[in-house]
mmCIF file of C-alpha atoms and ligand atoms in Angstrom:
data_model
loop_
_atom_site.group_PDB
_atom_site.id
_atom_site.type_symbol
_atom_site.label_atom_id
_atom_site.label_comp_id
_atom_site.label_asym_id
_atom_site.label_seq_id
_atom_site.Cartn_x
_atom_site.Cartn_y
_atom_site.Cartn_z
ATOM 1 C CA MET A 1 6.092 -3.509 -18.316
ATOM 2 C CA ALA A 2 9.240 -1.916 -19.678
ATOM 3 C CA GLU A 3 9.173 1.104 -17.372
ATOM 4 C CA ARG A 4 12.069 1.678 -15.033
ATOM 5 C CA VAL A 5 11.792 0.101 -11.599
ATOM 6 C CA VAL A 6 11.721 2.891 -9.001
ATOM 7 C CA LEU A 7 11.443 0.670 -5.951
ATOM 8 C CA ALA A 8 12.447 -2.971 -5.638
ATOM 9 C CA VAL A 9 11.410 -4.775 -2.468
ATOM 10 C CA ARG A 10 13.377 -7.988 -1.988
ATOM 11 C CA ASP A 11 12.786 -10.728 0.580
ATOM 12 C CA LEU A 12 11.588 -8.206 3.123
ATOM 13 C CA ALA A 13 11.190 -9.728 6.559
ATOM 14 C CA VAL A 14 9.764 -7.857 9.543
ATOM 15 C CA GLN A 15 9.293 -9.286 12.991
ATOM 16 C CA PHE A 16 7.739 -8.124 16.219
ATOM 17 C CA GLY A 17 9.287 -9.450 19.396
ATOM 18 C CA SER A 18 7.228 -9.949 22.522
ATOM 19 C CA GLU A 19 7.386 -11.970 25.708
ATOM 20 C CA GLN A 20 5.360 -14.650 23.941
ATOM 21 C CA GLY A 21 7.988 -14.922 21.237
ATOM 22 C CA VAL A 22 8.787 -13.534 17.840
ATOM 23 C CA VAL A 23 6.002 -12.822 15.348
ATOM 24 C CA ARG A 24 7.065 -12.836 11.709
ATOM 25 C CA ALA A 25 4.694 -10.240 10.269
ATOM 26 C CA LEU A 26 6.490 -10.217 6.899
ATOM 27 C CA ASP A 27 8.143 -13.394 5.756
ATOM 28 C CA GLY A 28 9.963 -12.650 2.503
ATOM 29 C CA VAL A 29 8.000 -10.027 0.554
ATOM 30 C CA SER A 30 9.269 -9.142 -2.936
ATOM 31 C CA PHE A 31 7.863 -6.925 -5.678
ATOM 32 C CA ASP A 32 8.799 -4.136 -8.098
ATOM 33 C CA LEU A 33 7.171 -0.746 -8.426
ATOM 34 C CA HIS A 34 7.463 0.662 -11.952
ATOM 35 C CA ALA A 35 7.698 4.348 -12.840
ATOM 36 C CA GLY A 36 4.330 5.958 -13.470
ATOM 37 C CA ARG A 37 2.354 2.782 -12.834
ATOM 38 C CA THR A 38 -0.003 1.561 -10.143
ATOM 39 C CA LEU A 39 0.862 -1.531 -8.171
ATOM 40 C CA GLY A 40 -2.119 -2.819 -6.238
ATOM 41 C CA ILE A 41 -1.443 -4.699 -3.006
ATOM 42 C CA VAL A 42 -4.429 -6.743 -1.908
ATOM 43 C CA GLY A 43 -5.186 -9.221 0.837
ATOM 44 C CA GLU A 44 -7.334 -9.757 3.902
ATOM 45 C CA SER A 45 -6.849 -7.985 7.205
ATOM 46 C CA GLY A 46 -3.614 -8.885 8.963
ATOM 47 C CA CYS A 47 -1.718 -10.130 5.913
ATOM 48 C CA GLY A 48 0.968 -7.447 6.251
ATOM 49 C CA LYS A 49 -0.045 -4.702 3.827
ATOM 50 C CA SER A 50 0.417 -1.804 6.237
ATOM 51 C CA VAL A 51 3.597 -3.244 7.728
ATOM 52 C CA THR A 52 5.002 -3.393 4.180
ATOM 53 C CA ALA A 53 4.106 0.275 3.593
ATOM 54 C CA ARG A 54 5.488 1.390 6.953
ATOM 55 C CA SER A 55 8.706 -0.586 6.424
ATOM 56 C CA ILE A 56 9.395 1.167 3.134
ATOM 57 C CA LEU A 57 9.111 4.529 4.902
ATOM 58 C CA ARG A 58 11.007 3.170 7.918
ATOM 59 C CA LEU A 59 8.072 3.932 10.190
ATOM 60 C CA VAL A 60 7.895 0.499 11.840
ATOM 61 C CA GLU A 61 8.340 1.108 15.517
ATOM 62 C CA ARG A 62 9.785 -1.077 18.226
ATOM 63 C CA PRO A 63 9.282 -3.898 19.020
ATOM 64 C CA GLY A 64 9.100 -4.213 15.211
ATOM 65 C CA ILE A 65 12.361 -4.621 13.293
ATOM 66 C CA ILE A 66 13.336 -5.255 9.688
ATOM 67 C CA SER A 67 15.070 -8.593 10.145
ATOM 68 C CA GLY A 68 16.012 -9.183 6.533
ATOM 69 C CA GLY A 69 15.737 -8.143 2.933
ATOM 70 C CA ARG A 70 16.317 -5.020 0.891
ATOM 71 C CA LEU A 71 14.312 -1.925 -0.025
ATOM 72 C CA LEU A 72 16.061 -0.622 -3.107
ATOM 73 C CA LEU A 73 15.215 2.886 -4.248
ATOM 74 C CA ASP A 74 16.302 3.522 -7.872
ATOM 75 C CA PRO A 75 17.809 0.038 -8.214
ATOM 76 C CA GLY A 76 20.573 -0.378 -10.761
ATOM 77 C CA THR A 77 21.306 3.364 -10.953
ATOM 78 C CA PRO A 78 24.246 5.251 -9.411
ATOM 79 C CA GLU A 79 21.757 6.660 -6.872
ATOM 80 C CA GLU A 80 20.611 3.228 -5.684
ATOM 81 C CA ALA A 81 19.907 3.267 -1.943
ATOM 82 C CA ASP A 82 18.845 0.421 0.320
ATOM 83 C CA LEU A 83 16.310 2.013 2.665
ATOM 84 C CA ALA A 84 16.450 -1.074 4.888
ATOM 85 C CA ARG A 85 20.046 -0.160 5.766
ATOM 86 C CA LEU A 86 19.381 3.484 6.627
ATOM 87 C CA ASP A 87 18.860 4.829 10.107
ATOM 88 C CA PRO A 88 15.150 5.751 10.274
ATOM 89 C CA ASP A 89 16.111 9.120 11.826
ATOM 90 C CA SER A 90 18.902 9.894 9.354
ATOM 91 C CA ARG A 91 18.848 12.951 7.156
ATOM 92 C CA GLN A 92 18.711 10.777 4.052
ATOM 93 C CA MET A 93 15.701 8.842 5.313
ATOM 94 C CA ARG A 94 13.890 12.016 6.357
ATOM 95 C CA ALA A 95 14.451 13.386 2.844
ATOM 96 C CA VAL A 96 13.043 10.184 1.332
ATOM 97 C CA ARG A 97 9.992 10.308 3.618
ATOM 98 C CA GLY A 98 7.724 12.877 2.003
ATOM 99 C CA GLY A 99 10.331 14.068 -0.509
ATOM 100 C CA ARG A 100 10.664 10.897 -2.603
ATOM 101 C CA ILE A 101 7.859 8.798 -1.152
ATOM 102 C CA GLY A 102 4.570 10.276 0.032
ATOM 103 C CA LEU A 103 2.184 8.359 2.261
ATOM 104 C CA ILE A 104 -1.602 8.615 2.240
ATOM 105 C CA PHE A 105 -3.338 7.040 5.212
ATOM 106 C CA GLN A 106 -6.757 5.434 5.558
ATOM 107 C CA GLU A 107 -7.611 7.953 8.229
ATOM 108 C CA PRO A 108 -6.386 11.413 7.154
ATOM 109 C CA MET A 109 -6.230 12.569 10.781
ATOM 110 C CA THR A 110 -3.215 10.243 11.143
ATOM 111 C CA ALA A 111 -1.287 12.794 9.096
ATOM 112 C CA LEU A 112 -3.042 15.881 10.471
ATOM 113 C CA SER A 113 -3.161 17.576 13.830
ATOM 114 C CA VAL A 114 -6.425 18.887 15.296
ATOM 115 C CA HIS A 115 -4.582 21.852 16.793
ATOM 116 C CA TYR A 116 -3.420 23.571 13.620
ATOM 117 C CA THR A 117 -5.109 24.859 10.507
ATOM 118 C CA VAL A 118 -4.841 22.944 7.265
ATOM 119 C CA GLY A 119 -2.654 25.758 5.930
ATOM 120 C CA ASN A 120 -0.196 25.721 8.831
ATOM 121 C CA GLN A 121 0.325 22.011 8.386
ATOM 122 C CA LEU A 122 0.638 22.116 4.609
ATOM 123 C CA ILE A 123 3.030 25.079 4.730
ATOM 124 C CA GLU A 124 5.160 23.221 7.274
ATOM 125 C CA ALA A 125 5.221 20.125 5.031
ATOM 126 C CA VAL A 126 6.164 22.215 1.971
ATOM 127 C CA ARG A 127 8.983 23.945 3.854
ATOM 128 C CA GLN A 128 10.383 20.662 5.145
ATOM 129 C CA HIS A 129 11.251 19.653 1.607
ATOM 130 C CA SER A 130 12.146 22.949 -0.027
ATOM 131 C CA THR A 131 13.829 26.294 0.570
ATOM 132 C CA ALA A 132 10.603 28.194 -0.124
ATOM 133 C CA SER A 133 9.983 31.408 1.816
ATOM 134 C CA ALA A 134 6.897 31.664 4.030
ATOM 135 C CA ALA A 135 4.968 33.491 1.310
ATOM 136 C CA GLU A 136 6.027 31.036 -1.385
ATOM 137 C CA ALA A 137 5.109 28.073 0.809
ATOM 138 C CA ARG A 138 1.663 29.547 1.443
ATOM 139 C CA ALA A 139 1.106 30.066 -2.269
ATOM 140 C CA ARG A 140 2.211 26.478 -2.880
ATOM 141 C CA ALA A 141 -0.164 25.237 -0.169
ATOM 142 C CA VAL A 142 -3.104 27.016 -1.838
ATOM 143 C CA GLU A 143 -2.055 25.516 -5.160
ATOM 144 C CA LEU A 144 -1.879 22.039 -3.598
ATOM 145 C CA LEU A 145 -5.392 22.423 -2.193
ATOM 146 C CA ARG A 146 -6.583 23.460 -5.625
ATOM 147 C CA GLU A 147 -4.825 20.469 -7.242
ATOM 148 C CA VAL A 148 -6.657 18.068 -4.929
ATOM 149 C CA GLY A 149 -9.986 19.633 -5.825
ATOM 150 C CA ILE A 150 -10.765 21.676 -2.720
ATOM 151 C CA PRO A 151 -13.162 24.485 -3.607
ATOM 152 C CA ARG A 152 -12.169 28.019 -2.577
ATOM 153 C CA PRO A 153 -8.690 26.997 -1.421
ATOM 154 C CA GLU A 154 -7.738 30.598 -0.493
ATOM 155 C CA THR A 155 -10.359 30.470 2.266
ATOM 156 C CA ARG A 156 -10.221 26.790 3.131
ATOM 157 C CA ILE A 157 -6.514 27.015 3.863
ATOM 158 C CA ASP A 158 -7.386 28.678 7.183
ATOM 159 C CA ALA A 159 -9.853 25.968 8.219
ATOM 160 C CA TYR A 160 -9.121 23.423 10.924
ATOM 161 C CA PRO A 161 -9.345 19.789 9.826
ATOM 162 C CA PHE A 162 -12.448 19.177 11.976
ATOM 163 C CA GLU A 163 -14.307 21.846 10.022
ATOM 164 C CA LEU A 164 -14.048 19.738 6.856
ATOM 165 C CA SER A 165 -16.071 16.737 5.694
ATOM 166 C CA GLY A 166 -14.443 13.284 5.548
ATOM 167 C CA GLY A 167 -13.971 13.563 1.799
ATOM 168 C CA LEU A 168 -12.366 17.016 1.993
ATOM 169 C CA ARG A 169 -10.158 15.848 4.857
ATOM 170 C CA GLN A 170 -8.880 12.958 2.735
ATOM 171 C CA ARG A 171 -8.186 15.460 -0.054
ATOM 172 C CA VAL A 172 -6.090 17.430 2.446
ATOM 173 C CA GLY A 173 -4.391 14.141 3.411
ATOM 174 C CA ILE A 174 -3.472 13.690 -0.246
ATOM 175 C CA ALA A 175 -2.223 17.290 -0.445
ATOM 176 C CA MET A 176 -0.030 16.587 2.617
ATOM 177 C CA ALA A 177 1.406 13.505 0.906
ATOM 178 C CA LEU A 178 2.172 15.576 -2.199
ATOM 179 C CA ALA A 179 3.630 18.596 -0.371
ATOM 180 C CA GLY A 180 7.231 17.421 -0.773
ATOM 181 C CA ASP A 181 6.637 16.646 -4.464
ATOM 182 C CA PRO A 182 7.326 12.897 -4.196
ATOM 183 C CA ASP A 183 7.472 10.748 -7.329
ATOM 184 C CA ILE A 184 6.344 7.658 -5.403
ATOM 185 C CA VAL A 185 3.110 7.585 -3.411
ATOM 186 C CA ILE A 186 1.966 4.822 -1.117
ATOM 187 C CA ALA A 187 -1.765 4.949 -0.382
ATOM 188 C CA ASP A 188 -2.815 2.622 2.448
ATOM 189 C CA GLU A 189 -6.562 1.981 2.109
ATOM 190 C CA PRO A 190 -7.143 5.646 1.153
ATOM 191 C CA THR A 191 -10.892 5.241 0.629
ATOM 192 C CA THR A 192 -11.870 2.541 3.114
ATOM 193 C CA ALA A 193 -13.277 5.040 5.622
ATOM 194 C CA LEU A 194 -15.379 6.877 3.016
ATOM 195 C CA ASP A 195 -18.864 6.379 1.604
ATOM 196 C CA VAL A 196 -19.117 4.934 -1.919
ATOM 197 C CA THR A 197 -19.653 8.222 -3.743
ATOM 198 C CA THR A 198 -16.753 9.950 -2.005
ATOM 199 C CA GLN A 199 -14.628 6.842 -2.543
ATOM 200 C CA ALA A 200 -15.185 7.067 -6.302
ATOM 201 C CA GLN A 201 -14.253 10.766 -6.289
ATOM 202 C CA ILE A 202 -11.040 10.175 -4.333
ATOM 203 C CA LEU A 203 -9.999 7.290 -6.599
ATOM 204 C CA ALA A 204 -10.632 9.494 -9.655
ATOM 205 C CA LEU A 205 -8.536 12.227 -8.056
ATOM 206 C CA LEU A 206 -5.661 9.803 -7.387
ATOM 207 C CA LYS A 207 -5.785 8.657 -11.000
ATOM 208 C CA ARG A 208 -5.745 12.216 -12.321
ATOM 209 C CA LEU A 209 -2.858 13.295 -10.053
ATOM 210 C CA GLN A 210 -0.896 10.203 -10.966
ATOM 211 C CA ALA A 211 -1.244 10.906 -14.686
ATOM 212 C CA GLN A 212 -0.457 14.625 -14.283
ATOM 213 C CA LYS A 213 2.627 14.112 -12.141
ATOM 214 C CA GLY A 214 3.826 10.737 -13.417
ATOM 215 C CA ILE A 215 3.581 9.293 -9.941
ATOM 216 C CA SER A 216 4.415 5.663 -9.236
ATOM 217 C CA LEU A 217 1.571 4.531 -7.007
ATOM 218 C CA MET A 218 1.472 1.666 -4.550
ATOM 219 C CA LEU A 219 -2.190 1.260 -3.694
ATOM 220 C CA ILE A 220 -3.086 -0.903 -0.722
ATOM 221 C CA THR A 221 -6.634 -2.185 -0.434
ATOM 222 C CA HIS A 222 -8.635 -5.214 0.602
ATOM 223 C CA ASP A 223 -11.151 -4.394 -2.140
ATOM 224 C CA MET A 224 -10.854 -6.244 -5.458
ATOM 225 C CA GLY A 225 -13.203 -3.655 -6.994
ATOM 226 C CA VAL A 226 -10.659 -0.906 -6.256
ATOM 227 C CA ILE A 227 -7.908 -3.115 -7.707
ATOM 228 C CA ALA A 228 -9.884 -3.655 -10.921
ATOM 229 C CA GLN A 229 -10.417 0.074 -11.313
ATOM 230 C CA MET A 230 -6.962 1.335 -10.414
ATOM 231 C CA ALA A 231 -4.119 -1.179 -10.667
ATOM 232 C CA ASP A 232 -1.798 -2.019 -13.550
ATOM 233 C CA GLU A 233 -0.141 -4.879 -11.684
ATOM 234 C CA VAL A 234 -1.256 -6.660 -8.553
ATOM 235 C CA ALA A 235 0.540 -8.366 -5.687
ATOM 236 C CA VAL A 236 -1.750 -10.584 -3.609
ATOM 237 C CA MET A 237 -0.552 -10.994 -0.027
ATOM 238 C CA TYR A 238 -1.320 -13.694 2.482
ATOM 239 C CA LEU A 239 0.244 -14.053 5.926
ATOM 240 C CA GLY A 240 3.232 -11.834 5.262
ATOM 241 C CA ARG A 241 4.036 -13.229 1.820
ATOM 242 C CA VAL A 242 3.233 -12.315 -1.791
ATOM 243 C CA VAL A 243 1.340 -15.373 -2.999
ATOM 244 C CA GLU A 244 0.546 -14.133 -6.503
ATOM 245 C CA PHE A 245 1.749 -11.414 -8.824
ATOM 246 C CA ALA A 246 0.111 -10.608 -12.171
ATOM 247 C CA PRO A 247 -0.948 -7.801 -14.504
ATOM 248 C CA VAL A 248 -4.466 -6.814 -13.469
ATOM 249 C CA ARG A 249 -6.307 -8.251 -16.479
ATOM 250 C CA GLN A 250 -4.518 -11.540 -16.159
ATOM 251 C CA LEU A 251 -5.274 -11.688 -12.441
ATOM 252 C CA PHE A 252 -8.990 -11.322 -13.036
ATOM 253 C CA ALA A 253 -9.126 -13.501 -16.164
ATOM 254 C CA ALA A 254 -6.926 -16.348 -14.965
ATOM 255 C CA PRO A 255 -6.053 -16.159 -11.261
ATOM 256 C CA ARG A 256 -3.396 -18.751 -10.436
ATOM 257 C CA HIS A 257 -3.418 -18.951 -6.653
ATOM 258 C CA PRO A 258 -6.367 -20.592 -4.864
ATOM 259 C CA TYR A 259 -6.340 -17.650 -2.433
ATOM 260 C CA THR A 260 -6.745 -15.165 -5.305
ATOM 261 C CA ARG A 261 -9.558 -17.280 -6.716
ATOM 262 C CA ALA A 262 -11.262 -17.291 -3.320
ATOM 263 C CA LEU A 263 -10.878 -13.493 -2.963
ATOM 264 C CA LEU A 264 -12.416 -13.018 -6.409
ATOM 265 C CA ARG A 265 -15.323 -15.323 -5.621
ATOM 266 C CA ALA A 266 -16.038 -13.215 -2.556
ATOM 267 C CA VAL A 267 -16.561 -10.069 -4.672
ATOM 268 C CA PRO A 268 -20.257 -9.366 -5.158
ATOM 269 C CA SER A 269 -20.853 -9.436 -8.888
ATOM 270 C CA ILE A 270 -23.484 -7.424 -10.725
ATOM 271 C CA LEU A 271 -23.824 -10.511 -12.895
ATOM 272 C CA ALA A 272 -24.601 -12.814 -9.986
ATOM 273 C CA ALA A 273 -28.191 -13.918 -9.628
ATOM 274 C CA PRO A 274 -30.075 -11.835 -7.064
ATOM 275 C CA ARG A 275 -30.068 -13.344 -3.611
ATOM 276 C CA GLN A 276 -27.307 -15.742 -4.532
ATOM 277 C CA ARG A 277 -25.239 -16.254 -1.415
ATOM 278 C CA LEU A 278 -22.117 -14.137 -1.321
ATOM 279 C CA SER A 279 -19.155 -16.431 -1.107
ATOM 280 C CA THR A 280 -16.669 -15.797 1.670
ATOM 281 C CA ILE A 281 -13.411 -17.524 2.337
ATOM 282 C CA GLY A 282 -13.836 -20.172 5.001
ATOM 283 C CA GLY A 283 -11.905 -19.642 8.223
ATOM 284 C CA ALA A 284 -9.855 -16.618 9.203
ATOM 285 C CA VAL A 285 -6.311 -15.475 8.582
ATOM 286 C CA PRO A 286 -4.308 -17.072 11.391
ATOM 287 C CA HIS A 287 -2.252 -14.783 13.614
ATOM 288 C CA PRO A 288 1.279 -14.589 12.159
ATOM 289 C CA GLY A 289 2.512 -16.068 15.451
ATOM 290 C CA MET A 290 0.469 -19.200 14.684
ATOM 291 C CA ARG A 291 1.726 -19.658 11.135
ATOM 292 C CA PRO A 292 0.751 -23.142 9.981
ATOM 293 C CA ALA A 293 3.438 -25.545 8.807
ATOM 294 C CA GLY A 294 3.709 -26.055 5.065
ATOM 295 C CA CYS A 295 1.927 -23.654 2.740
ATOM 296 C CA PRO A 296 0.505 -20.902 4.996
ATOM 297 C CA PHE A 297 -2.816 -21.017 3.124
ATOM 298 C CA HIS A 298 -3.292 -24.799 3.211
ATOM 299 C CA PRO A 299 -5.726 -24.963 6.177
ATOM 300 C CA ARG A 300 -8.191 -22.765 4.256
ATOM 301 C CA CYS A 301 -7.412 -23.993 0.759
ATOM 302 C CA GLY A 302 -10.165 -25.789 -1.119
ATOM 303 C CA GLU A 303 -7.710 -26.927 -3.776
ATOM 304 C CA ARG A 304 -5.122 -28.574 -1.540
ATOM 305 C CA LEU A 305 -3.113 -31.305 -3.202
ATOM 306 C CA GLY A 306 -2.236 -33.362 -0.139
ATOM 307 C CA ALA A 307 0.760 -33.904 2.115
ATOM 308 C CA VAL A 308 3.039 -31.643 0.100
ATOM 309 C CA CYS A 309 0.887 -28.579 0.894
ATOM 310 C CA MET A 310 0.830 -29.435 4.592
ATOM 311 C CA GLU A 311 4.540 -30.105 4.929
ATOM 312 C CA ARG A 312 6.454 -27.918 2.520
ATOM 313 C CA ILE A 313 6.473 -24.206 1.741
ATOM 314 C CA PRO A 314 5.947 -23.418 -1.954
ATOM 315 C CA ALA A 315 8.636 -21.377 -3.726
ATOM 316 C CA PRO A 316 8.092 -17.607 -3.651
ATOM 317 C CA VAL A 317 6.679 -15.840 -6.696
ATOM 318 C CA PRO A 318 9.542 -14.973 -9.060
ATOM 319 C CA THR A 319 9.800 -11.160 -9.099
ATOM 320 C CA GLY A 320 8.987 -9.329 -12.283
ATOM 321 C CA ARG A 321 7.039 -12.238 -13.760
ATOM 322 C CA PRO A 322 3.449 -13.341 -13.247
ATOM 323 C CA GLY A 323 3.240 -16.325 -10.975
ATOM 324 C CA ALA A 324 1.852 -17.887 -7.840
ATOM 325 C CA SER A 325 3.465 -19.399 -4.786
ATOM 326 C CA CYS A 326 1.562 -22.692 -4.935
ATOM 327 C CA PHE A 327 2.399 -26.350 -5.491
ATOM 328 C CA ARG A 328 -0.260 -26.527 -8.198
ATOM 329 C CA GLU A 329 1.801 -23.967 -10.094
ATOM 330 C CA GLU A 330 4.984 -25.978 -9.556
ATOM 331 C CA GLU A 331 3.225 -29.124 -10.717
ATOM 332 C CA ALA A 332 2.058 -27.399 -13.891
ATOM 333 C CA ALA A 333 5.575 -26.134 -14.659
HETATM 334 N N1 ATP B 401 2.797 -2.842 16.437
HETATM 335 C C1 ATP B 401 2.698 -4.178 16.256
HETATM 336 N N2 ATP B 401 3.015 -5.042 17.211
HETATM 337 C C2 ATP B 401 2.931 -6.380 17.044
HETATM 338 N N3 ATP B 401 2.515 -6.959 15.918
HETATM 339 C C3 ATP B 401 2.171 -6.152 14.904
HETATM 340 C C4 ATP B 401 2.235 -4.717 15.011
HETATM 341 N N4 ATP B 401 1.803 -4.197 13.842
HETATM 342 C C5 ATP B 401 1.506 -5.242 13.039
HETATM 343 N N5 ATP B 401 1.721 -6.412 13.678
HETATM 344 C C6 ATP B 401 1.515 -7.756 13.121
HETATM 345 O O1 ATP B 401 1.638 -7.706 11.713
HETATM 346 C C7 ATP B 401 0.518 -8.314 11.091
HETATM 347 C C8 ATP B 401 0.183 -7.583 9.831
HETATM 348 O O2 ATP B 401 -0.358 -6.323 10.147
HETATM 349 P P1 ATP B 401 -0.761 -5.235 9.078
HETATM 350 O O3 ATP B 401 -1.202 -4.046 9.840
HETATM 351 O O4 ATP B 401 0.352 -5.037 8.117
HETATM 352 O O5 ATP B 401 -1.976 -5.911 8.331
HETATM 353 P P2 ATP B 401 -2.840 -5.330 7.126
HETATM 354 O O6 ATP B 401 -2.683 -6.262 5.974
HETATM 355 O O7 ATP B 401 -2.484 -3.907 6.893
HETATM 356 O O8 ATP B 401 -4.325 -5.480 7.671
HETATM 357 P P3 ATP B 401 -5.593 -4.470 7.585
HETATM 358 O O9 ATP B 401 -6.280 -4.821 6.291
HETATM 359 O O10 ATP B 401 -6.396 -4.833 8.774
HETATM 360 O O11 ATP B 401 -5.097 -3.072 7.616
HETATM 361 C C9 ATP B 401 -0.587 -8.274 12.128
HETATM 362 O O12 ATP B 401 -1.409 -9.398 12.029
HETATM 363 C C10 ATP B 401 0.146 -8.277 13.442
HETATM 364 O O13 ATP B 401 0.319 -9.604 13.899
HETATM 365 MG MG1 MG B 402 -3.500 -2.124 7.131
#
């Protein structure tokens, strides 16, 4: 894990205000993204994965605000910038968005308009981050379509998004994310909307592009199978916090947090006896506005120690080292 840290998220807190009160969607999220590696972010629905991604790109909209923490791009270098301090509409932030950090959405139509051809939109995205002429930008757009594995890109460039299949549309979504030549890519559930075969193709494409371009990838998913296939390191999130961080092999071989263990038990295994009941985690993620006292996971935890878990909040995972935010961990230490 010696690679340079390209993005350091520290104690990130995001809240949404409403008439009912303040909802702490992120409650102290910390992790490092290393150059050229894949950080998997995993957790059930509502745990704050997308809010984390949108915060980094400063796309959280009112009533959401970053209420604390730092988002350090190139930490420890003369170019270090804290994205949390920048105006979301500033020139610097607009250059970061797309130019340094590309975003791939679950639903590619989030990044695409139905009214323009694929080419128009790609050319526009290329020109936003370069001084290319119209002809150069078009050539670059064709090249991008080729890079993401779109057959006959010279023709397809004039298609409208609705003329493409879901898989091809997601490839265009990836091309859009790469148009500004970012070295960091955040993919938020990029394959969740796709069938299994297409999902495998898109994951293979992401892997190939990452290797070719040396991209640092932050891959958000709720699917432990995707994590196993793609991630180098993994941050497990629960209710707006990172509850475990570990290299991927270690996470699967010796998960430390009861929540991670429960997530892994819920993965259907090819080794499991046929018709064995698929384990699910009891209960649901509470709404962040109804955060339980003590350890946020304690009401659903099958490995609860007792009063300590119900009354106190376990220490956060130390950044840069494998660990879990759990009193069992503290007891073992
Ligand atoms: N626009 C918003 N207004 C109010 N609360 C919000 C808003 N967006 C997110 N939240 C809160 O933040 C929490 C985390 O949401 P987020 O979208 O990050 O979850 P997620 O982990 O990406 O889930 P999923 O797997 O369903 O995509 C939500 O439970 C919700 O309470
Ligand atoms: Mg999400």
